[in-house]
XYZ file of N, CA and C in Angstrom:
627
model
N 12.520 -7.498 -12.827
C 12.777 -6.212 -13.455
C 11.522 -5.771 -14.203
N 11.030 -4.588 -13.865
C 9.715 -4.156 -14.329
C 9.632 -4.077 -15.847
N 10.638 -3.485 -16.471
C 10.604 -3.329 -17.919
C 10.548 -4.652 -18.651
N 11.364 -5.600 -18.224
C 11.372 -6.916 -18.864
C 10.058 -7.649 -18.628
N 9.510 -7.513 -17.424
C 8.229 -8.155 -17.122
C 7.128 -7.602 -18.019
N 7.155 -6.282 -18.243
C 6.168 -5.646 -19.121
C 6.282 -6.200 -20.539
N 7.497 -6.295 -21.044
C 7.700 -6.797 -22.405
C 7.282 -8.259 -22.526
N 7.607 -9.062 -21.523
C 7.230 -10.477 -21.564
C 5.710 -10.645 -21.564
N 5.029 -9.794 -20.799
C 3.576 -9.917 -20.671
C 2.835 -9.414 -21.902
N 3.473 -8.556 -22.682
C 2.775 -7.939 -23.811
C 3.215 -8.461 -25.174
N 4.197 -9.335 -25.222
C 4.701 -9.831 -26.509
C 3.905 -11.048 -26.969
N 2.692 -10.777 -27.463
C 1.811 -11.831 -27.957
C 1.187 -11.414 -29.289
N 0.866 -12.402 -30.090
C 0.114 -12.173 -31.327
C -1.221 -12.895 -31.192
N -2.248 -12.324 -31.789
C -3.593 -12.888 -31.676
C -4.119 -13.226 -33.068
N -4.733 -14.395 -33.187
C -5.267 -14.791 -34.484
C -6.040 -16.087 -34.385
N -6.390 -16.638 -35.533
C -7.162 -17.872 -35.551
C -8.630 -17.623 -35.294
N -9.409 -18.652 -35.428
C -10.859 -18.532 -35.275
C -11.262 -18.080 -33.881
N -10.481 -18.471 -32.883
C -10.812 -18.130 -31.500
C -10.045 -16.911 -31.000
N -9.214 -16.337 -31.842
C -8.430 -15.178 -31.422
C -7.467 -15.488 -30.303
N -6.897 -16.680 -30.337
C -6.021 -17.109 -29.255
C -4.681 -16.364 -29.291
N -4.138 -16.152 -28.093
C -2.853 -15.466 -27.969
C -1.709 -16.462 -28.105
N -0.717 -16.053 -28.861
C 0.484 -16.864 -29.031
C 1.680 -16.005 -28.641
N 2.517 -16.518 -27.763
C 3.690 -15.765 -27.336
C 4.654 -15.571 -28.502
N 5.077 -14.319 -28.681
C 6.045 -13.992 -29.734
C 7.175 -13.198 -29.074
N 8.099 -13.889 -28.429
C 9.165 -13.202 -27.693
C 9.921 -12.199 -28.563
N 10.071 -10.999 -28.035
C 10.848 -9.981 -28.728
C 10.067 -9.127 -29.703
N 8.874 -9.562 -30.097
C 8.130 -8.822 -31.118
C 7.744 -7.426 -30.636
N 7.189 -7.351 -29.445
C 6.765 -6.042 -28.951
C 7.966 -5.190 -28.568
N 9.023 -5.829 -28.102
C 10.236 -5.088 -27.754
C 10.768 -4.336 -28.967
N 10.685 -4.956 -30.136
C 11.146 -4.292 -31.360
C 10.323 -3.039 -31.641
N 9.017 -3.127 -31.409
C 8.147 -1.968 -31.654
C 8.416 -0.860 -30.645
N 8.578 -1.245 -29.388
C 8.850 -0.254 -28.343
C 10.166 0.465 -28.628
N 11.165 -0.284 -29.043
C 12.485 0.295 -29.296
C 12.454 1.321 -30.424
N 11.480 1.207 -31.320
C 11.371 2.134 -32.448
C 10.609 3.407 -32.099
N 9.971 3.426 -30.941
C 9.083 4.539 -30.594
C 9.862 5.814 -30.272
N 9.337 6.925 -30.740
C 9.878 8.241 -30.404
C 8.971 8.976 -29.420
N 7.698 8.546 -29.364
C 6.716 9.276 -28.569
C 5.589 8.344 -28.144
N 5.165 8.472 -26.892
C 3.963 7.800 -26.403
C 3.002 8.877 -25.927
N 1.781 8.851 -26.450
C 0.748 9.793 -26.022
C -0.352 9.005 -25.331
N -0.589 9.337 -24.072
C -1.632 8.676 -23.280
C -2.744 9.684 -23.033
N -3.918 9.418 -23.559
C -5.011 10.382 -23.454
C -5.911 10.089 -22.257
N -6.534 11.142 -21.765
C -7.513 11.017 -20.692
C -8.641 12.001 -20.930
N -9.879 11.492 -20.989
C -11.005 12.372 -21.309
C -12.090 12.386 -20.237
N -11.806 11.779 -19.085
C -12.801 11.708 -18.014
C -12.473 12.749 -16.945
N -13.267 13.814 -16.835
C -12.961 14.860 -15.848
C -13.117 14.392 -14.406
N -13.779 13.255 -14.203
C -13.987 12.752 -12.852
C -12.948 11.746 -12.410
N -11.892 11.578 -13.202
C -10.877 10.569 -12.890
C -9.499 11.109 -13.231
N -8.502 10.770 -12.415
C -7.142 11.219 -12.695
C -6.189 10.029 -12.754
N -4.926 10.291 -13.076
C -3.999 9.188 -13.338
C -3.494 8.484 -12.081
N -3.877 8.969 -10.902
C -3.543 8.246 -9.677
C -4.726 7.424 -9.175
N -5.777 7.350 -9.978
C -6.932 6.521 -9.646
C -6.942 5.303 -10.561
N -7.048 4.127 -9.981
C -7.005 2.916 -10.780
C -5.576 2.579 -11.170
N -5.378 1.347 -11.596
C -4.024 0.876 -11.902
C -3.670 0.957 -13.381
N -4.648 1.251 -14.239
C -4.410 1.172 -15.681
C -3.384 2.189 -16.165
N -3.452 3.419 -15.663
C -2.557 4.467 -16.160
C -1.098 4.175 -15.823
N -0.851 3.828 -14.565
C 0.536 3.563 -14.187
C 1.044 2.284 -14.841
N 0.158 1.304 -15.057
C 0.585 0.072 -15.720
C 0.996 0.353 -17.162
N 0.223 1.189 -17.850
C 0.507 1.480 -19.258
C 1.697 2.423 -19.408
N 1.604 3.594 -18.774
C 2.672 4.587 -18.903
C 3.957 4.083 -18.250
N 3.816 3.579 -17.027
C 4.993 3.109 -16.305
C 5.627 1.902 -16.951
N 4.790 0.962 -17.392
C 5.324 -0.227 -18.043
C 6.086 0.114 -19.311
N 5.512 0.994 -20.120
C 6.164 1.408 -21.367
C 7.484 2.123 -21.075
N 7.472 3.015 -20.095
C 8.685 3.760 -19.748
C 9.776 2.831 -19.232
N 9.382 1.875 -18.387
C 10.359 0.922 -17.858
C 10.903 0.024 -18.962
N 10.041 -0.330 -19.919
C 10.486 -1.156 -21.041
C 11.509 -0.404 -21.886
N 11.254 0.868 -22.132
C 12.218 1.685 -22.872
C 13.576 1.689 -22.170
N 13.538 1.892 -20.857
C 14.788 1.929 -20.095
C 15.513 0.589 -20.165
N 14.750 -0.504 -20.090
C 15.353 -1.832 -20.149
C 16.026 -2.083 -21.499
N 15.495 -1.441 -22.533
C 16.054 -1.594 -23.878
C 17.137 -0.561 -24.183
N 17.395 0.311 -23.211
C 18.394 1.349 -23.418
C 17.942 2.433 -24.369
N 16.625 2.648 -24.453
C 16.064 3.630 -25.377
C 15.386 4.767 -24.622
N 15.118 5.841 -25.345
C 14.407 6.987 -24.780
C 13.299 7.415 -25.727
N 12.213 7.904 -25.165
C 11.115 8.460 -25.959
C 10.365 9.448 -25.083
N 9.753 10.422 -25.707
C 8.924 11.361 -24.964
C 7.615 10.678 -24.586
N 7.166 10.915 -23.365
C 5.887 10.373 -22.901
C 5.011 11.551 -22.501
N 3.874 11.670 -23.166
C 2.972 12.799 -22.958
C 1.626 12.305 -22.442
N 1.122 12.964 -21.417
C -0.237 12.719 -20.929
C -1.103 13.825 -21.519
N -2.035 13.438 -22.374
C -2.844 14.418 -23.102
C -4.235 14.508 -22.484
N -4.524 15.645 -21.883
C -5.822 15.899 -21.265
C -6.791 16.341 -22.359
N -7.772 15.474 -22.659
C -8.751 15.788 -23.700
C -10.155 15.939 -23.123
N -10.242 16.340 -21.863
C -11.565 16.552 -21.275
C -12.327 17.639 -22.028
N -11.598 18.589 -22.602
C -12.183 19.556 -23.528
C -11.563 19.276 -24.893
N -12.274 18.551 -25.770
C -11.697 18.155 -27.065
C -11.221 19.333 -27.910
N -11.800 20.499 -27.673
C -11.407 21.670 -28.449
C -10.096 22.284 -27.947
N -9.722 21.938 -26.716
C -8.504 22.507 -26.142
C -7.694 21.425 -25.419
N -7.159 20.459 -26.149
C -6.353 19.412 -25.506
C -5.113 20.014 -24.849
N -4.756 19.457 -23.690
C -3.628 19.995 -22.928
C -2.573 18.911 -22.718
N -1.455 19.012 -23.414
C -0.382 18.027 -23.223
C 0.459 18.362 -21.997
N 0.806 17.330 -21.239
C 1.670 17.511 -20.072
C 2.667 16.362 -20.014
N 3.829 16.634 -19.481
C 4.773 15.555 -19.218
C 4.217 14.705 -18.080
N 4.764 13.506 -17.908
C 4.305 12.646 -16.812
C 4.508 13.345 -15.470
N 5.667 13.963 -15.300
C 5.942 14.661 -14.047
C 4.947 15.767 -13.779
N 4.607 16.530 -14.812
C 3.642 17.616 -14.655
C 2.252 17.077 -14.341
N 1.863 15.997 -15.019
C 0.534 15.424 -14.807
C 0.391 14.876 -13.390
N 1.415 14.172 -12.916
C 1.364 13.619 -11.560
C 1.376 14.740 -10.527
N 2.223 15.729 -10.730
C 2.300 16.852 -9.796
C 0.958 17.561 -9.681
N 0.297 17.724 -10.799
C -0.999 18.403 -10.813
C -2.020 17.649 -9.961
N -2.025 16.319 -10.068
C -2.970 15.509 -9.299
C -2.626 15.525 -7.812
N -1.343 15.445 -7.510
C -0.932 15.468 -6.105
C -1.365 16.767 -5.447
N -1.102 17.880 -6.105
C -1.433 19.182 -5.519
C -2.943 19.402 -5.434
N -3.658 18.988 -6.487
C -5.095 19.274 -6.540
C -5.925 18.310 -5.703
N -5.485 17.048 -5.614
C -6.306 16.061 -4.918
C -5.596 15.374 -3.762
N -4.479 14.714 -4.039
C -3.897 13.798 -3.058
C -3.591 14.448 -1.716
N -3.061 15.674 -1.730
C -2.725 16.335 -0.466
C -3.711 17.449 -0.120
N -4.788 17.513 -0.863
C -5.806 18.537 -0.610
C -6.536 18.222 0.699
N -6.561 19.136 1.646
C -7.225 18.870 2.928
C -8.684 18.444 2.782
N -9.371 18.951 1.776
C -10.773 18.569 1.578
C -10.880 17.105 1.157
N -9.975 16.658 0.290
C -9.968 15.251 -0.117
C -9.666 14.363 1.083
N -8.660 14.743 1.852
C -8.266 13.939 3.010
C -9.408 13.853 4.021
N -10.026 14.977 4.311
C -11.141 14.984 5.262
C -12.300 14.135 4.751
N -12.547 14.188 3.452
C -13.622 13.396 2.869
C -13.370 11.911 3.010
N -12.139 11.478 2.765
C -11.818 10.060 2.894
C -11.900 9.595 4.342
N -11.608 10.485 5.258
C -11.652 10.111 6.674
C -13.080 9.918 7.175
N -14.042 10.282 6.365
C -15.441 10.015 6.721
C -15.885 8.632 6.245
N -14.992 7.931 5.549
C -15.372 6.645 4.959
C -14.664 5.448 5.592
N -14.106 5.631 6.771
C -13.555 4.511 7.520
C -12.509 3.717 6.762
N -12.589 2.378 6.825
C -11.573 1.531 6.194
C -11.389 1.806 4.703
N -12.489 2.100 4.011
C -12.376 2.366 2.580
C -11.590 3.651 2.323
N -11.781 4.644 3.162
C -11.018 5.876 3.013
C -9.531 5.641 3.199
N -9.180 4.810 4.188
C -7.771 4.477 4.405
C -7.202 3.736 3.198
N -8.021 2.874 2.598
C -7.585 2.161 1.395
C -7.324 3.122 0.245
N -8.132 4.180 0.149
C -7.924 5.177 -0.901
C -6.562 5.851 -0.742
N -6.183 6.129 0.501
C -4.858 6.707 0.734
C -3.767 5.735 0.277
N -3.944 4.456 0.614
C -2.951 3.450 0.232
C -2.844 3.332 -1.284
N -3.978 3.369 -1.965
C -3.963 3.260 -3.423
C -3.279 4.471 -4.058
N -3.524 5.647 -3.504
C -2.882 6.852 -4.027
C -1.367 6.761 -3.872
N -0.913 6.317 -2.695
C 0.526 6.152 -2.465
C 1.108 5.130 -3.438
N 0.410 4.028 -3.622
C 0.902 2.972 -4.503
C 1.063 3.470 -5.935
N 0.066 4.197 -6.445
C 0.138 4.705 -7.823
C 1.238 5.757 -7.964
N 1.333 6.641 -6.975
C 2.370 7.675 -7.020
C 3.756 7.042 -7.087
N 4.004 6.082 -6.209
C 5.324 5.457 -6.175
C 5.530 4.531 -7.367
N 4.437 4.004 -7.918
C 4.553 3.230 -9.148
C 5.097 4.084 -10.283
N 4.583 5.305 -10.401
C 5.104 6.226 -11.413
C 6.557 6.590 -11.111
N 6.872 6.793 -9.837
C 8.244 7.145 -9.466
C 9.215 6.027 -9.835
N 8.814 4.790 -9.592
C 9.685 3.642 -9.849
C 9.894 3.377 -11.338
N 8.875 3.632 -12.132
C 8.942 3.236 -13.542
C 9.324 4.355 -14.493
N 9.005 5.594 -14.141
C 9.278 6.698 -15.062
C 10.410 7.602 -14.591
N 10.725 7.552 -13.304
C 11.722 8.448 -12.706
C 11.366 9.913 -12.941
N 10.066 10.180 -13.112
C 9.608 11.543 -13.399
C 8.924 12.193 -12.203
N 8.896 11.488 -11.076
C 8.226 12.009 -9.883
C 9.283 12.511 -8.906
N 9.194 13.750 -8.543
C 10.207 14.341 -7.666
C 10.048 13.862 -6.227
N 11.162 13.879 -5.507
C 11.116 13.549 -4.093
C 10.248 14.518 -3.315
N 10.132 15.737 -3.817
C 9.289 16.736 -3.157
C 7.830 16.297 -3.134
N 7.363 15.697 -4.232
C 5.980 15.211 -4.278
C 5.782 14.038 -3.327
N 6.748 13.131 -3.307
C 6.648 11.985 -2.399
C 6.618 12.472 -0.954
N 7.468 13.433 -0.660
C 7.506 13.999 0.694
C 6.167 14.644 1.053
N 5.569 15.339 0.097
C 4.301 16.017 0.362
C 3.204 15.018 0.715
N 3.150 13.904 -0.020
C 2.126 12.894 0.259
C 2.424 12.193 1.584
N 3.681 11.878 1.824
C 4.046 11.271 3.109
C 3.625 12.163 4.269
N 3.947 13.437 4.173
C 3.642 14.347 5.276
C 2.137 14.515 5.474
N 1.384 14.482 4.369
C -0.066 14.653 4.470
C -0.738 13.441 5.110
N -0.218 12.244 4.842
C -0.870 11.026 5.324
C -0.268 10.487 6.622
N 1.052 10.545 6.737
C 1.699 9.975 7.919
C 2.335 11.026 8.816
N 2.634 12.189 8.269
C 3.216 13.254 9.079
C 2.191 13.975 9.923
N 0.926 13.871 9.528
C -0.167 14.460 10.301
C -0.645 13.412 11.307
N -0.493 13.656 12.601
C -0.850 12.649 13.610
C -2.294 12.167 13.511
N -3.205 13.068 13.175
C -4.616 12.690 13.104
C -4.879 11.740 11.938
N -4.293 12.036 10.787
C -4.494 11.180 9.616
C -3.798 9.836 9.829
N -2.590 9.870 10.369
C -1.862 8.626 10.646
C -2.664 7.726 11.579
N -3.215 8.308 12.647
C -3.992 7.532 13.612
C -5.247 6.960 12.965
N -5.867 7.741 12.085
C -7.059 7.269 11.377
C -6.738 6.037 10.536
N -5.675 6.117 9.748
C -5.321 4.996 8.870
C -5.006 3.754 9.698
N -4.225 3.926 10.757
C -3.844 2.791 11.599
C -5.057 2.174 12.284
N -5.949 3.004 12.759
C -7.133 2.516 13.475
C -8.124 1.828 12.540
N -8.398 2.459 11.416
C -9.452 1.975 10.531
C -9.011 0.843 9.610
N -7.726 0.831 9.260
C -7.266 -0.171 8.295
C -5.776 -0.445 8.516
N -5.447 -1.276 9.504
C -4.037 -1.561 9.786
C -3.271 -2.094 8.572
N -3.951 -2.871 7.730
C -3.282 -3.406 6.539
C -2.864 -2.275 5.605
N -3.725 -1.262 5.475
C -3.393 -0.110 4.633
C -2.235 0.671 5.240
N -2.237 0.823 6.559
C -1.145 1.533 7.233
C 0.185 0.829 6.988
N 0.186 -0.486 7.128
C 1.406 -1.267 6.902
C 1.859 -1.147 5.451
N 0.916 -1.229 4.529
C 1.244 -1.146 3.106
C 1.850 0.210 2.761
N 1.238 1.277 3.262
C 1.737 2.626 2.985
C 3.163 2.778 3.510
N 3.394 2.341 4.743
C 4.730 2.465 5.328
C 5.755 1.655 4.541
N 5.381 0.461 4.126
C 6.301 -0.380 3.358
C 6.618 0.234 2.002
N 5.624 0.840 1.372
C 5.860 1.465 0.061
C 6.800 2.664 0.195
N 6.596 3.467 1.242
C 7.491 4.604 1.440
C 8.912 4.136 1.763
N 9.037 3.088 2.558
C 10.365 2.547 2.855
C 11.038 2.031 1.586
N 10.267 1.394 0.731
C 10.807 0.904 -0.536
C 11.323 2.062 -1.386
N 10.572 3.154 -1.402
C 11.007 4.336 -2.158
C 12.312 4.884 -1.598
N 12.445 4.839 -0.290
C 13.689 5.292 0.338
C 14.854 4.408 -0.100
N 14.648 3.112 -0.058
C 15.732 2.180 -0.384
C 16.126 2.246 -1.855
N 15.181 2.617 -2.694
C 15.468 2.749 -4.124
C 16.102 4.098 -4.466
N 16.217 4.959 -3.481
C 16.805 6.266 -3.725
C 15.889 7.224 -4.452
N 14.579 6.996 -4.343
C 13.613 7.856 -5.026
C 13.232 9.073 -4.191
N 13.624 9.040 -2.924
C 13.157 10.075 -2.005
C 14.139 10.202 -0.848
N 14.551 11.424 -0.571
C 15.453 11.697 0.544
C 14.753 12.675 1.486
N 14.113 12.147 2.533
C 13.314 12.996 3.428
C 14.146 14.087 4.095
N 13.461 15.150 4.443
C 14.117 16.248 5.133
C 14.415 15.883 6.585
N 13.629 14.952 7.141
C 13.824 14.548 8.537
C 14.536 13.198 8.599
N 15.545 13.105 9.446
C 16.316 11.869 9.574
C 15.537 10.749 10.252
N 14.459 11.098 10.933
C 13.712 10.103 11.706
C 12.672 9.352 10.879
N 12.530 9.676 9.598
C 11.449 9.093 8.798
C 11.544 7.570 8.721
N 12.729 7.031 8.485
C 12.863 5.574 8.384
C 12.411 4.890 9.671
N 12.826 5.434 10.801
C 12.427 4.856 12.087
C 10.918 4.988 12.292
N 10.364 6.108 11.877
C 8.915 6.314 12.014
C 8.139 5.306 11.170
N 8.624 5.048 9.959
C 7.946 4.094 9.084
C 8.043 2.677 9.647
N 9.212 2.319 10.153
C 9.378 0.999 10.759
C 8.465 0.847 11.972
N 8.323 1.922 12.744
C 7.451 1.885 13.920
C 5.997 1.694 13.509
N 5.588 2.339 12.421
C 4.207 2.197 11.958
C 3.933 0.769 11.497
N 4.895 0.166 10.820
C 4.730 -1.228 10.398
C 4.534 -2.126 11.616
N 5.353 -1.914 12.640
C 5.239 -2.720 13.858
C 3.895 -2.489 14.546
N 3.456 -1.243 14.597
C 2.160 -0.931 15.206
C 1.026 -1.600 14.439
N 1.088 -1.530 13.118
C 0.031 -2.118 12.297
C -0.022 -3.628 12.481
N 1.131 -4.252 12.568
C 1.171 -5.700 12.787
C 0.596 -6.049 14.153
N 0.868 -5.191 15.140
C 0.338 -5.428 16.476
C -1.166 -5.283 16.537
N -1.708 -4.293 15.826
C -3.156 -4.085 15.805
C -3.851 -5.241 15.104
N -3.236 -5.722 14.016
C -3.856 -6.783 13.221
C -3.768 -8.144 13.896
N -2.814 -8.304 14.818
C -2.603 -9.612 15.455
C -3.771 -9.995 16.363
């Protein structure tokens, strides 16, 4: 369970001459349970919350921990790229903005397709972070998941690129989307999506064999 795992991993106290960590079960859970608001700032204009694992680990872990404790708190992503005009957004708004501006942007997709296996890995990482937010915050709409699925796997050219250049990434992407389906995070408009994802997994395994 994600929330409990987050609390177990973060419930430590540090001290002593060497600054050693000592497990303090329940200590951080008490602090999380008292929270009314989490503000996560971002000041790098060249990076967004679907790049790297730190944002989803922090925001998602905290949100899942709150849910595990039966608590609620507002979670705000604060854009401070312009310190004079900070822009607060909900997690859903922040993720949606990145999906629309970058993840499904044809220019981004075309750019990654010029980078072979690494480009395919970038698609896989984007899917992983998007679904990580969906699983932990429940703030990502099925419409966004559908948009990314259609951009990467619904487009025959992009799907073929990922499968050809990085079968492991193709398999990972398909498995993550299937997991989202099974968790009820996404209800595709097309009934054939589950079969298509299973077929891609089989194809990727065949290419890698």
